Amino acid sequence: MAAVGAVLTLALSSCGQGSGGSATGGESSGAASAPVVAFVPKLQGVPYFEAMNEGGMAACAELGCTWKYQGPVEADAAAQADIVRSFIQQQVDVLFVAPNDPDSMAPLLKEAADAGIEVGTTDTDAPSSVREVFVNQATAQGIGQQLTDSMVGAMGGKGKYAIVSCGETAENLNSWIAVQEEYTASKYPDVQITDIVYAGEDQAKATQMATDLMNADPTLTGLVGECTSSAPGVAQAVQDAGKTGTVFTVGLGTPKSMAPYLEAGSSSASILWDVANLGYLTAWAGTKLAAGEDFEATNAVSADLGEVAYDSGAKMLLLGPPLIITKDNVADFDY
């Protein structure tokens, strides 16, 4: 798909204060009457969410909304909750959250809704909450199956692989893993998932855990990095161990972070989506919520995004199918 990120110069660095402050990561200039759309990511200052921030700012610059962005400096549910409370106190018009812990976030989303704020989730859902829409990057089935197909393909159709995930309570990661487990067992009888470990949003910890997994089981032939910090982490572990071409990795990594590993062969593929477009779609959805407008079955969002499907039963906007990033197309992306 066409990339909002391809026409933006992305500032992939931390955008100001982290948890507990009232500063915003990015804000468009707009009229005083412009709806205020706030986004609280899992973690501020990492390329993935900074790219979402850039997409949100680009959307508000075009659509006439005000974009506010602030997340915790560590992937911590309590710190994220403090920022959500701050936005509730500010009486923003729309609040989107990518919750670190969906269950603990649900009461806060209700508190926001009770205060008259339109609420939604993006990137990561809180399905048991009162959120009015989930802006989903791709279906769990699509992501989980593509991760599995790419992993098994790199391994030659047989062998054992382990998963290095991030937050243990992250709804999106856990839904993908559930698909990988079922799909691997049903489609690939000669392949086994041996272990699932959790490194938080810590790339160095993911590298260490991947190293430990390879040391504990010398017959391991694959590693999946389940998020944008563990994907480069597991590839780094393979390089450090001198096992490129023997142990294969895939994951969900941003293009710039994965480019060196894709080019070196320590990663075979990154399964992702256009992250800036996800931020754009989030801001667009916020303007619809603020205006009290319903989503259509298919929505014309922008020239880059095309028509975006809406599932009224699940209250979900779907960005599109997963994007497969390899050494052949990684240079097409600038985040």
Coordinates of C-alpha atoms in Angstrom, one line a residue:
M1 CA 0.0 0.0 0.0
A2 CA 1.1 3.6 -0.5
A3 CA 2.9 5.0 2.6
V4 CA 2.1 8.2 4.4
G5 CA 5.6 7.7 5.8
A6 CA 7.1 7.8 2.3
V7 CA 6.1 11.5 2.0
L8 CA 7.0 12.5 5.6
T9 CA 10.3 13.1 7.2
L10 CA 9.8 11.2 10.3
A11 CA 11.3 12.4 13.6
L12 CA 11.9 9.1 15.2
S13 CA 13.1 10.4 18.5
S14 CA 11.3 10.9 21.8
C15 CA 8.9 13.9 21.6
G16 CA 9.2 15.5 25.0
Q17 CA 7.9 14.4 28.4
G18 CA 7.0 10.8 29.2
S19 CA 4.8 9.5 32.0
G20 CA 3.1 11.9 34.4
G21 CA 3.5 15.1 32.5
S22 CA 1.1 17.2 30.5
A23 CA 3.3 17.9 27.5
T24 CA 2.2 16.6 24.2
G25 CA 4.4 14.6 21.8
G26 CA 3.0 16.4 18.7
E27 CA 0.2 18.8 18.1
S28 CA -1.0 20.4 14.9
S29 CA -1.9 24.0 14.7
G30 CA -5.6 24.5 14.1
A31 CA -8.5 26.7 14.9
A32 CA -9.7 27.0 18.5
S33 CA -12.8 25.0 17.6
A34 CA -10.8 22.1 16.2
P35 CA -11.5 18.8 17.9
V36 CA -8.7 17.6 20.2
V37 CA -7.7 14.0 19.5
A38 CA -5.3 12.5 22.1
F39 CA -3.3 9.3 21.6
V40 CA -1.6 7.4 24.4
P41 CA 0.8 4.8 23.1
K42 CA 2.2 1.8 25.0
L43 CA 5.6 3.5 24.9
Q44 CA 6.9 6.8 23.8
G45 CA 10.2 7.4 22.0
V46 CA 10.4 4.2 20.0
P47 CA 10.3 4.3 16.2
Y48 CA 7.0 2.5 15.8
F49 CA 4.9 4.8 17.9
E50 CA 6.8 7.9 16.8
A51 CA 5.8 6.9 13.2
M52 CA 2.2 6.6 14.4
N53 CA 2.5 10.1 15.9
E54 CA 3.8 11.5 12.6
G55 CA 0.9 10.0 10.8
G56 CA -1.6 11.4 13.3
M57 CA -0.1 14.9 13.0
A58 CA -0.2 14.7 9.2
A59 CA -3.9 13.8 9.4
C60 CA -4.8 16.6 11.7
A61 CA -2.9 19.1 9.6
E62 CA -5.1 18.0 6.7
L63 CA -8.4 17.4 8.5
G64 CA -8.4 20.4 10.9
C65 CA -8.1 18.6 14.2
T66 CA -5.6 19.1 17.1
W67 CA -3.4 16.0 17.8
K68 CA -2.0 15.3 21.2
Y69 CA 0.5 12.5 21.8
Q70 CA 2.0 11.3 25.1
G71 CA 3.1 7.9 26.4
P72 CA 5.1 6.4 29.2
V73 CA 8.9 6.2 28.9
E74 CA 8.6 2.6 29.9
A75 CA 6.0 0.1 28.8
D76 CA 4.3 0.3 32.2
A77 CA 0.5 0.1 32.6
A78 CA 0.4 2.3 35.8
A79 CA 2.4 5.0 34.1
Q80 CA 0.2 4.8 31.0
A81 CA -2.9 5.1 33.3
D82 CA -1.5 8.3 34.8
I83 CA -1.3 9.9 31.3
V84 CA -4.8 8.8 30.5
R85 CA -6.1 10.4 33.6
S86 CA -4.3 13.6 32.7
F87 CA -6.0 13.7 29.3
I88 CA -9.4 13.1 31.0
Q89 CA -8.7 16.0 33.3
Q90 CA -7.8 18.1 30.2
Q91 CA -11.2 17.2 28.7
V92 CA -9.9 16.3 25.3
D93 CA -12.6 15.5 22.8
V94 CA -11.4 12.1 21.7
L95 CA -9.0 9.7 23.5
F96 CA -7.3 6.8 21.8
V97 CA -5.1 4.3 23.8
A98 CA -2.9 1.4 22.8
P99 CA -3.2 -0.3 26.2
N100 CA -0.3 -2.1 27.8
D101 CA -2.9 -4.0 30.0
P102 CA -6.4 -4.0 28.4
D103 CA -8.1 -5.2 31.6
S104 CA -6.8 -2.4 33.8
M105 CA -7.3 0.2 31.1
A106 CA -11.0 -0.7 30.7
P107 CA -12.2 1.2 33.8
L108 CA -10.3 4.3 32.8
L109 CA -11.9 4.3 29.3
K110 CA -15.3 4.1 31.0
E111 CA -14.2 7.1 33.2
A112 CA -13.3 9.0 30.1
A113 CA -16.6 8.1 28.4
D114 CA -18.6 9.1 31.5
A115 CA -16.8 12.5 31.3
G116 CA -18.1 13.0 27.8
I117 CA -15.0 12.0 25.9
E118 CA -15.2 9.8 22.8
V119 CA -13.0 6.8 23.4
G120 CA -11.2 4.3 21.1
T121 CA -8.3 1.9 21.0
T122 CA -5.7 1.7 18.3
D123 CA -2.8 -0.8 17.5
T124 CA -3.9 -2.8 20.6
D125 CA -7.5 -3.5 21.6
A126 CA -9.3 -3.5 25.0
P127 CA -12.2 -5.6 23.7
S128 CA -14.0 -5.7 27.0
S129 CA -14.0 -2.0 27.4
V130 CA -16.5 0.7 26.3
R131 CA -14.3 1.8 23.4
E132 CA -16.4 3.0 20.5
V133 CA -13.9 1.8 17.8
F134 CA -10.8 -0.2 17.5
V135 CA -8.4 1.0 14.8
N136 CA -6.8 -2.3 13.8
Q137 CA -3.6 -2.6 11.8
A138 CA -4.5 -6.1 10.4
T139 CA -6.5 -9.1 11.6
A140 CA -5.0 -11.4 14.2
Q141 CA -5.5 -14.3 11.8
G142 CA -3.7 -12.5 9.0
I143 CA -0.7 -11.4 11.1
G144 CA -0.3 -14.8 12.9
Q145 CA -0.6 -16.8 9.8
Q146 CA 1.9 -14.6 7.9
L147 CA 4.4 -14.7 10.7
T148 CA 4.1 -18.5 10.7
D149 CA 4.3 -18.9 6.9
S150 CA 7.4 -16.7 6.8
M151 CA 9.1 -18.4 9.7
V152 CA 8.4 -21.9 8.4
G153 CA 9.4 -20.9 4.9
A154 CA 12.8 -19.6 6.1
M155 CA 13.3 -22.9 8.1
G156 CA 12.7 -25.0 5.1
G157 CA 9.4 -26.4 6.2
K158 CA 10.6 -28.3 9.3
G159 CA 12.3 -27.7 12.7
K160 CA 11.7 -26.0 16.0
Y161 CA 11.2 -22.3 16.7
A162 CA 10.6 -20.2 19.8
I163 CA 8.8 -16.9 20.3
V164 CA 10.3 -13.9 22.0
S165 CA 7.3 -11.7 22.8
C166 CA 7.0 -8.4 24.7
G167 CA 4.3 -7.6 27.3
E168 CA 2.6 -10.6 28.8
T169 CA -0.8 -8.9 28.9
A170 CA -0.7 -7.2 25.4
E171 CA -3.9 -8.3 23.8
N172 CA -2.6 -7.9 20.2
L173 CA 0.5 -9.9 20.8
N174 CA -1.3 -12.7 22.6
S175 CA -3.9 -12.9 19.9
W176 CA -1.2 -13.3 17.2
I177 CA 0.6 -16.0 19.3
A178 CA -2.7 -17.9 19.7
V179 CA -3.0 -18.0 15.9
Q180 CA 0.6 -19.0 15.4
E181 CA 0.2 -21.9 17.8
E182 CA -3.0 -23.2 16.2
Y183 CA -1.8 -22.6 12.6
T184 CA 1.6 -24.2 13.1
A185 CA 0.0 -27.3 14.7
S186 CA -2.6 -27.7 12.0
K187 CA -0.7 -26.8 8.8
Y188 CA 3.0 -27.7 9.6
P189 CA 3.2 -31.1 11.3
D190 CA 7.0 -31.1 11.0
V191 CA 7.4 -27.8 12.9
Q192 CA 7.1 -27.3 16.7
I193 CA 6.9 -24.2 18.8
T194 CA 9.2 -24.9 21.8
D195 CA 8.9 -21.9 24.0
I196 CA 7.3 -18.4 24.5
V197 CA 9.2 -15.9 26.6
Y198 CA 8.5 -12.2 27.3
A199 CA 11.1 -9.5 27.2
G200 CA 8.9 -6.4 27.7
E201 CA 9.6 -3.6 25.3
D202 CA 13.4 -4.1 25.8
Q203 CA 15.5 -5.0 22.8
A204 CA 18.6 -5.9 24.8
K205 CA 16.5 -8.2 27.0
A206 CA 15.1 -9.8 23.9
T207 CA 18.6 -10.4 22.6
Q208 CA 19.6 -12.0 25.8
M209 CA 16.5 -14.2 25.9
A210 CA 17.0 -15.3 22.4
T211 CA 20.7 -16.2 23.2
D212 CA 19.5 -18.2 26.2
L213 CA 17.0 -20.1 24.1
M214 CA 19.6 -21.0 21.5
N215 CA 22.1 -22.1 24.2
A216 CA 19.4 -24.2 26.0
D217 CA 18.4 -25.9 22.7
P218 CA 21.2 -26.2 20.1
T219 CA 18.6 -27.8 17.7
L220 CA 16.5 -24.7 17.6
T221 CA 16.2 -23.4 14.0
G222 CA 13.9 -20.4 14.3
L223 CA 13.1 -17.4 16.4
V224 CA 10.1 -15.0 16.1
G225 CA 10.4 -11.5 17.5
E226 CA 6.7 -10.7 18.3
C227 CA 7.1 -6.9 18.5
T228 CA 9.2 -4.0 17.2
S229 CA 11.8 -4.3 20.0
S230 CA 12.1 -8.1 20.0
A231 CA 12.3 -8.5 16.2
P232 CA 15.7 -6.8 15.9
G233 CA 16.6 -8.3 19.3
V234 CA 16.4 -11.9 18.1
A235 CA 18.2 -11.1 14.8
Q236 CA 21.0 -9.5 16.8
A237 CA 21.3 -12.6 19.0
V238 CA 21.7 -14.8 15.9
Q239 CA 24.4 -12.5 14.5
D240 CA 26.2 -12.5 17.8
A241 CA 26.1 -16.3 18.0
G242 CA 27.4 -16.6 14.5
K243 CA 24.4 -18.6 13.5
T244 CA 23.2 -16.6 10.5
G245 CA 21.9 -19.2 7.9
T246 CA 21.5 -21.8 10.6
V247 CA 19.0 -20.2 12.9
F248 CA 16.4 -18.1 11.1
T249 CA 14.3 -15.2 12.4
V250 CA 11.2 -13.2 11.4
G251 CA 9.3 -10.7 13.4
L252 CA 7.4 -7.5 13.6
G253 CA 10.0 -4.8 13.2
T254 CA 10.0 -1.3 11.7
P255 CA 11.9 -1.1 8.4
K256 CA 14.8 1.1 9.5
S257 CA 15.5 -1.0 12.6
M258 CA 15.3 -4.2 10.5
A259 CA 17.2 -3.1 7.4
P260 CA 20.7 -4.2 8.6
Y261 CA 19.5 -7.6 9.7
L262 CA 17.5 -8.2 6.5
E263 CA 20.5 -7.2 4.4
A264 CA 22.8 -9.4 6.5
G265 CA 20.4 -12.4 6.4
S266 CA 20.0 -12.7 10.2
S267 CA 16.3 -11.8 9.6
S268 CA 14.3 -13.3 6.7
A269 CA 11.3 -11.0 6.9
S270 CA 9.5 -8.4 8.9
I271 CA 5.7 -8.6 9.0
L272 CA 4.2 -5.2 9.6
W273 CA 1.9 -2.6 8.1
D274 CA 2.3 1.0 7.2
V275 CA 2.6 2.4 10.7
A276 CA 2.3 6.1 9.7
N277 CA -0.9 5.2 7.9
L278 CA -2.2 3.6 11.1
G279 CA -1.6 6.9 12.9
Y280 CA -3.4 8.7 10.1
L281 CA -6.4 6.4 10.3
T282 CA -6.5 6.9 14.1
A283 CA -6.7 10.6 13.8
W284 CA -9.3 10.4 11.0
A285 CA -11.4 8.1 13.1
G286 CA -11.1 10.6 15.9
T287 CA -12.6 13.4 13.8
K288 CA -15.5 11.1 12.9
L289 CA -16.2 10.3 16.6
A290 CA -15.9 14.0 17.5
A291 CA -18.5 14.9 14.8
G292 CA -20.8 12.1 15.9
E293 CA -20.7 10.5 12.5
D294 CA -21.1 6.8 11.8
F295 CA -18.5 4.7 10.0
E296 CA -19.5 3.2 6.7
A297 CA -18.9 -0.4 5.6
T298 CA -16.1 1.0 3.4
N299 CA -14.6 4.4 4.1
A300 CA -12.7 6.7 1.8
V301 CA -10.1 8.0 4.1
S302 CA -7.3 9.4 1.9
A303 CA -5.6 8.9 -1.4
D304 CA -2.8 6.9 0.4
L305 CA -5.1 4.6 2.4
G306 CA -7.9 4.1 -0.1
E307 CA -11.0 2.5 1.2
V308 CA -10.9 1.2 4.7
A309 CA -13.3 -1.5 5.8
Y310 CA -15.4 -1.2 9.0
D311 CA -16.8 -4.2 10.9
S312 CA -19.9 -2.9 12.7
G313 CA -20.2 -6.0 14.8
A314 CA -16.7 -5.8 16.2
K315 CA -16.7 -1.9 16.0
M316 CA -13.4 -2.2 14.1
L317 CA -11.7 -0.3 11.4
L318 CA -9.2 -2.4 9.5
L319 CA -6.2 -0.8 7.9
G320 CA -5.5 -3.7 5.6
P321 CA -3.6 -7.0 5.1
P322 CA -0.1 -7.5 6.6
L323 CA 2.9 -6.0 4.8
I324 CA 5.8 -8.3 4.2
I325 CA 9.1 -6.4 4.4
T326 CA 12.2 -8.1 3.0
K327 CA 15.7 -7.0 1.9
D328 CA 14.2 -6.3 -1.5
N329 CA 11.7 -3.6 -0.4
V330 CA 13.0 -2.4 3.0
A331 CA 14.5 0.7 1.4
D332 CA 11.1 1.8 0.3
F333 CA 10.2 2.9 3.8
D334 CA 11.7 5.8 5.8
Y335 CA 10.7 5.0 9.4

